[in-house]
Tab-separated table of C-alpha atoms and ligand atoms in Angstrom:
chain	number	residue	atom	x	y	z
N	1	MET	CA	0.026	-0.221	0.011
N	2	THR	CA	1.529	3.562	-1.132
N	3	ILE	CA	0.848	6.122	1.754
N	4	PHE	CA	3.381	8.721	-0.255
N	5	GLU	CA	4.638	9.182	-3.645
N	6	GLY	CA	7.010	11.436	-5.774
N	7	ARG	CA	6.035	11.882	-9.636
N	8	GLY	CA	8.427	13.577	-11.817
N	9	LEU	CA	10.020	15.442	-9.271
N	10	SER	CA	12.860	17.727	-10.889
N	11	VAL	CA	14.365	20.968	-9.143
N	12	ARG	CA	16.577	23.634	-10.700
N	13	TYR	CA	18.905	25.765	-9.206
N	14	GLY	CA	19.310	28.639	-11.058
N	15	ALA	CA	20.233	26.642	-14.591
N	16	HIS	CA	21.350	23.776	-13.067
N	17	VAL	CA	19.099	20.839	-13.262
N	18	ALA	CA	19.941	18.937	-9.483
N	19	LEU	CA	16.430	16.696	-9.984
N	20	ASP	CA	15.310	15.692	-12.855
N	21	GLY	CA	11.947	13.801	-13.378
N	22	VAL	CA	12.523	11.324	-10.021
N	23	ASP	CA	9.578	8.904	-8.532
N	24	ILE	CA	9.724	7.292	-5.579
N	25	THR	CA	7.132	5.641	-4.317
N	26	LEU	CA	6.936	4.609	-0.148
N	27	GLU	CA	5.164	2.257	1.955
N	28	PRO	CA	4.532	1.570	5.290
N	29	GLY	CA	6.839	-0.366	7.661
N	30	VAL	CA	9.332	-0.363	4.879
N	31	VAL	CA	12.875	1.146	5.008
N	32	HIS	CA	13.665	2.497	1.350
N	33	GLY	CA	17.122	3.217	0.844
N	34	VAL	CA	18.400	6.422	-1.535
N	35	ILE	CA	22.027	5.868	-2.324
N	36	GLY	CA	24.031	7.974	-5.052
N	37	PRO	CA	27.581	10.090	-5.420
N	38	ASN	CA	28.296	13.310	-3.644
N	39	GLY	CA	26.171	16.045	-5.441
N	40	ALA	CA	23.067	13.486	-7.118
N	41	GLY	CA	20.894	15.108	-5.756
N	42	LYS	CA	20.197	13.201	-2.623
N	43	SER	CA	19.665	15.711	-0.177
N	44	THR	CA	17.731	18.057	-2.907
N	45	PHE	CA	15.143	15.305	-3.068
N	46	ILE	CA	14.355	15.233	0.316
N	47	ASP	CA	13.868	19.018	0.279
N	48	ALA	CA	11.153	18.892	-2.485
N	49	LEU	CA	9.852	16.083	-0.810
N	50	SER	CA	9.859	17.477	2.606
N	51	GLY	CA	8.616	20.726	1.125
N	52	ARG	CA	11.675	22.723	1.986
N	53	LYS	CA	12.390	23.391	-1.542
N	54	ARG	CA	9.187	23.699	-4.184
N	55	PRO	CA	10.029	21.126	-7.134
N	56	SER	CA	10.078	23.405	-10.249
N	57	SER	CA	7.864	20.256	-11.787
N	58	GLY	CA	6.318	17.156	-10.793
N	59	THR	CA	3.771	16.121	-7.334
N	60	VAL	CA	3.819	14.548	-3.934
N	61	THR	CA	1.160	13.023	-2.593
N	62	PHE	CA	0.289	11.585	0.991
N	63	GLU	CA	-2.400	9.632	1.705
N	64	GLY	CA	-4.104	9.898	-2.076
N	65	VAL	CA	-3.654	14.030	-1.485
N	66	ASP	CA	-1.383	16.355	-3.667
N	67	ILE	CA	0.108	18.139	-1.257
N	68	THR	CA	3.189	19.478	-3.317
N	69	ARG	CA	2.595	22.962	-2.676
N	70	LYS	CA	2.012	22.568	1.253
N	71	SER	CA	4.402	23.678	3.627
N	72	VAL	CA	6.531	21.911	5.761
N	73	ARG	CA	4.919	22.760	8.867
N	74	TRP	CA	1.277	21.352	7.515
N	75	ARG	CA	3.472	18.488	6.234
N	76	ARG	CA	4.655	17.635	9.572
N	77	ARG	CA	1.696	18.005	11.708
N	78	ARG	CA	-0.118	15.572	9.558
N	79	GLY	CA	2.621	13.141	9.596
N	80	LEU	CA	5.909	13.549	7.238
N	81	ALA	CA	8.854	14.028	9.160
N	82	ARG	CA	12.482	14.598	8.093
N	83	SER	CA	15.973	14.733	9.503
N	84	PHE	CA	18.884	16.355	8.563
N	85	GLN	CA	22.392	15.908	7.099
N	86	ARG	CA	23.865	18.013	9.294
N	87	THR	CA	22.136	17.793	13.111
N	88	SER	CA	19.899	19.834	14.113
N	89	VAL	CA	20.083	19.957	18.108
N	90	PHE	CA	19.618	23.300	19.546
N	91	GLY	CA	23.198	23.177	21.322
N	92	SER	CA	22.398	24.930	24.786
N	93	MET	CA	19.057	23.175	25.701
N	94	THR	CA	19.239	20.140	27.681
N	95	VAL	CA	18.486	16.628	25.308
N	96	GLY	CA	15.154	16.491	27.619
N	97	ASP	CA	14.037	19.898	27.452
N	98	GLN	CA	14.392	19.917	23.876
N	99	LEU	CA	12.600	17.586	23.574
N	100	ASP	CA	9.742	18.006	25.754
N	101	MET	CA	9.827	21.321	23.709
N	102	ILE	CA	9.549	19.413	20.223
N	103	ALA	CA	7.110	17.027	21.673
N	104	ARG	CA	4.303	19.638	23.086
N	105	ARG	CA	4.384	21.076	20.154
N	106	ASN	CA	3.876	18.116	17.750
N	107	ASP	CA	0.799	16.717	20.864
N	108	GLU	CA	4.050	13.416	20.967
N	109	PRO	CA	1.676	11.024	23.320
N	110	ASP	CA	4.508	8.714	24.350
N	111	LEU	CA	8.355	11.206	24.622
N	112	ASP	CA	9.425	8.562	26.936
N	113	GLY	CA	9.155	5.267	24.753
N	114	ILE	CA	11.047	7.256	22.202
N	115	ILE	CA	14.258	7.957	24.730
N	116	ASP	CA	13.928	4.574	25.604
N	117	THR	CA	14.341	2.902	22.434
N	118	LEU	CA	16.908	4.884	21.350
N	119	GLY	CA	18.588	4.678	25.055
N	120	LEU	CA	18.748	8.473	25.227
N	121	ASP	CA	17.571	7.980	28.909
N	122	ALA	CA	21.103	8.223	30.497
N	123	VAL	CA	21.517	11.908	28.407
N	124	ARG	CA	18.458	13.208	29.498
N	125	ALA	CA	19.447	16.568	31.877
N	126	ARG	CA	22.737	16.482	29.910
N	127	VAL	CA	23.514	19.972	27.345
N	128	CYS	CA	23.117	19.087	24.001
N	129	SER	CA	26.389	20.663	22.660
N	130	GLU	CA	28.372	18.368	25.401
N	131	ILE	CA	27.052	15.005	24.507
N	132	ALA	CA	28.830	12.728	22.444
N	133	TYR	CA	28.239	13.749	18.758
N	134	GLY	CA	26.760	9.818	17.853
N	135	THR	CA	24.549	10.329	20.415
N	136	GLN	CA	23.523	14.199	19.351
N	137	ARG	CA	22.272	12.144	15.730
N	138	SER	CA	20.179	9.659	17.887
N	139	VAL	CA	18.543	13.063	19.216
N	140	ASP	CA	18.401	14.159	15.667
N	141	LEU	CA	16.380	10.760	14.801
N	142	ALA	CA	14.554	11.290	18.028
N	143	ILE	CA	13.141	14.139	17.150
N	144	ALA	CA	12.287	13.183	14.102
N	145	LEU	CA	9.811	10.272	15.638
N	146	ILE	CA	8.398	12.522	17.913
N	147	GLY	CA	4.724	13.573	16.666
N	148	ARG	CA	3.894	9.599	15.461
N	149	PRO	CA	5.168	11.005	11.894
N	150	LYS	CA	3.816	8.006	9.756
N	151	VAL	CA	7.098	8.948	6.946
N	152	VAL	CA	10.519	9.743	8.294
N	153	LEU	CA	12.604	11.548	5.375
N	154	LEU	CA	16.059	11.080	6.856
N	155	ASP	CA	19.343	12.250	5.294
N	156	GLU	CA	22.325	10.605	6.504
N	157	PRO	CA	21.769	10.008	9.762
N	158	CYS	CA	25.047	8.174	10.025
N	159	ALA	CA	26.871	11.405	8.734
N	160	GLY	CA	30.230	11.195	10.958
N	161	LEU	CA	29.392	8.216	13.418
N	162	VAL	CA	32.060	5.590	14.045
N	163	HIS	CA	31.322	2.123	12.155
N	164	ASP	CA	29.759	0.771	15.827
N	165	GLU	CA	27.484	3.715	16.036
N	166	SER	CA	26.566	3.439	12.586
N	167	VAL	CA	25.629	-0.044	12.542
N	168	ARG	CA	23.399	1.018	15.830
N	169	MET	CA	21.345	3.776	13.685
N	170	LEU	CA	20.817	1.861	11.380
N	171	GLN	CA	19.484	-1.456	13.533
N	172	HIS	CA	17.054	1.445	14.899
N	173	VAL	CA	16.696	2.754	11.874
N	174	ARG	CA	15.044	-0.595	10.896
N	175	ASP	CA	14.009	-1.273	13.904
N	176	ILE	CA	11.314	1.834	14.763
N	177	CYS	CA	10.136	1.703	11.153
N	178	LYS	CA	8.974	-1.818	11.664
N	179	GLU	CA	7.014	-1.261	14.898
N	180	ARG	CA	5.553	1.477	14.064
N	181	ASP	CA	4.449	0.917	10.893
N	182	VAL	CA	6.623	3.613	9.527
N	183	ALA	CA	7.182	4.420	5.826
N	184	ALA	CA	11.194	5.430	5.826
N	185	LEU	CA	13.196	7.323	3.492
N	186	LEU	CA	17.078	6.503	4.260
N	187	VAL	CA	19.422	8.347	2.684
N	188	GLU	CA	23.303	7.086	3.188
N	189	HIS	CA	26.729	7.240	1.892
N	190	ASP	CA	27.236	3.945	3.676
N	191	VAL	CA	26.728	1.578	0.895
N	192	ASP	CA	27.089	-1.775	3.151
N	193	GLY	CA	24.661	-0.039	5.562
N	194	VAL	CA	22.149	0.930	3.349
N	195	PHE	CA	22.232	-2.613	1.355
N	196	ARG	CA	21.945	-4.164	5.252
N	197	THR	CA	18.820	-1.991	6.033
N	198	CYS	CA	17.115	-1.267	3.360
N	199	ASP	CA	14.002	-3.431	1.510
N	200	VAL	CA	14.404	-1.204	-0.980
N	201	ILE	CA	16.884	1.211	-2.730
N	202	THR	CA	16.875	3.714	-4.719
N	203	VAL	CA	19.887	4.796	-7.253
N	204	LEU	CA	20.133	8.160	-7.620
N	205	ASP	CA	23.050	9.799	-10.124
N	206	LEU	CA	23.012	13.141	-11.903
N	207	GLY	CA	19.822	13.689	-10.274
N	208	LYS	CA	18.033	10.883	-12.497
N	209	VAL	CA	17.242	6.956	-11.091
N	210	LEU	CA	19.760	4.766	-12.248
N	211	ALA	CA	17.891	2.081	-11.049
N	212	THR	CA	15.404	0.858	-8.277
N	213	GLY	CA	14.992	-2.645	-6.701
N	214	THR	CA	15.142	-4.920	-3.973
N	215	PRO	CA	19.775	-4.749	-2.801
N	216	ASP	CA	20.103	-8.088	-4.956
N	217	GLU	CA	18.463	-6.290	-7.948
N	218	VAL	CA	20.364	-2.904	-7.201
N	219	ARG	CA	23.768	-4.896	-6.265
N	220	ALA	CA	23.486	-6.918	-10.127
N	221	ASP	CA	22.087	-3.435	-11.919
N	222	GLU	CA	24.809	-3.267	-14.663
N	223	ASN	CA	24.216	0.528	-14.977
N	224	VAL	CA	24.814	1.028	-10.789
N	225	ILE	CA	27.993	-1.081	-11.046
N	226	ARG	CA	29.292	0.754	-13.929
N	227	ALA	CA	28.190	4.302	-12.976
N	228	TYR	CA	28.350	3.880	-9.288
N	229	LEU	CA	29.048	0.704	-7.037
N	230	GLY	CA	31.781	-0.282	-9.622
N	231	SER	CA	33.890	-3.305	-8.088
N	232	ALA	CA	33.188	-2.421	-4.265
N	233	ALA	CA	29.851	-4.392	-5.943
T	1	ATP	N1	21.076	25.903	-2.862
T	1	ATP	C1	21.782	25.294	-3.783
T	1	ATP	N2	22.312	26.300	-5.002
T	1	ATP	C2	22.835	26.152	-5.889
T	1	ATP	N3	23.678	24.791	-5.700
T	1	ATP	C3	22.628	23.668	-5.310
T	1	ATP	C4	22.286	23.937	-4.189
T	1	ATP	N4	21.960	22.720	-3.255
T	1	ATP	C5	22.348	22.113	-3.902
T	1	ATP	N5	23.196	22.286	-5.166
T	1	ATP	C6	23.506	21.527	-6.366
T	1	ATP	O1	22.884	21.058	-6.075
T	1	ATP	C7	23.485	19.141	-6.519
T	1	ATP	C8	22.843	18.166	-6.150
T	1	ATP	O2	23.107	18.472	-4.493
T	1	ATP	P1	22.583	17.637	-3.433
T	1	ATP	O3	22.756	18.539	-2.335
T	1	ATP	O4	21.220	17.350	-3.302
T	1	ATP	O5	23.336	16.452	-3.446
T	1	ATP	P2	23.648	15.380	-2.664
T	1	ATP	O6	23.074	14.105	-3.198
T	1	ATP	O7	22.836	15.616	-1.658
T	1	ATP	O8	25.195	14.934	-2.422
T	1	ATP	P3	25.881	14.692	-0.817
T	1	ATP	O9	26.479	13.015	-1.103
T	1	ATP	O10	27.507	15.641	-0.989
T	1	ATP	O11	25.382	15.470	0.577
T	1	ATP	C9	24.619	19.323	-6.467
T	1	ATP	O12	25.028	19.972	-7.785
T	1	ATP	C10	24.665	20.425	-5.885
T	1	ATP	O13	26.309	21.381	-5.824
T	2	MG	MG1	22.880	15.612	0.980
């Protein structure tokens, strides 16, 4: 069952076409990975889907409704959340205060459950700028999960994490997606992690979809091997 769909999405920055007619379909409980080289258009794609950047053409549909022209705030309130490639925690607040504030704003009934799932209880009273970077990335994920979103768009949640942290983060993303029946779009550079974590993968290159399929299908795709995976596959 499709809950969220992008069709023919294009984004231009001046004369530069950063995203060129991209399609995607997200389903509840399915982790959909998006990979591709630097500058492929992955963050631009999340911006277009989340409402941060208005696409120059194409449509975004959420639960059957065309939301292409709806604001970020409108989408967030109805269950479309995102995280950013760079951490967006407020340095000067405690972890608990920041999460409480966002939970109140988004009518989250079970913040304790989110904190517990992500193992953040021990840092609740700590100031965000003083906790380890890896823990800040978990706070970013917690922020995205507040308000019972039906769809989460995650832009490189593992950026800057060491290997073990990255493995744990991706396992959290997968577990939460399955437990809460959330449709997840996961942009990530850690290709091994994406192949391990995702049910479906889309490969972007130069703003276009190179391939979409199961990890096995994508790994075997000749265009993907030639343009992106090379001998690493
Ligand atoms: N605000 C902007 N103004 C002009 N060009 C931009 C802007 N943001 C991105 N671009 C360009 O659009 C293209 C896609 O960028 P984008 O950040 O979406 O790629 P990405 O796949 O997320 O890359 P990375 O893996 O480095 O995060 C790049 O060529 C980039 O230089
Ligand atoms: Mg990016």
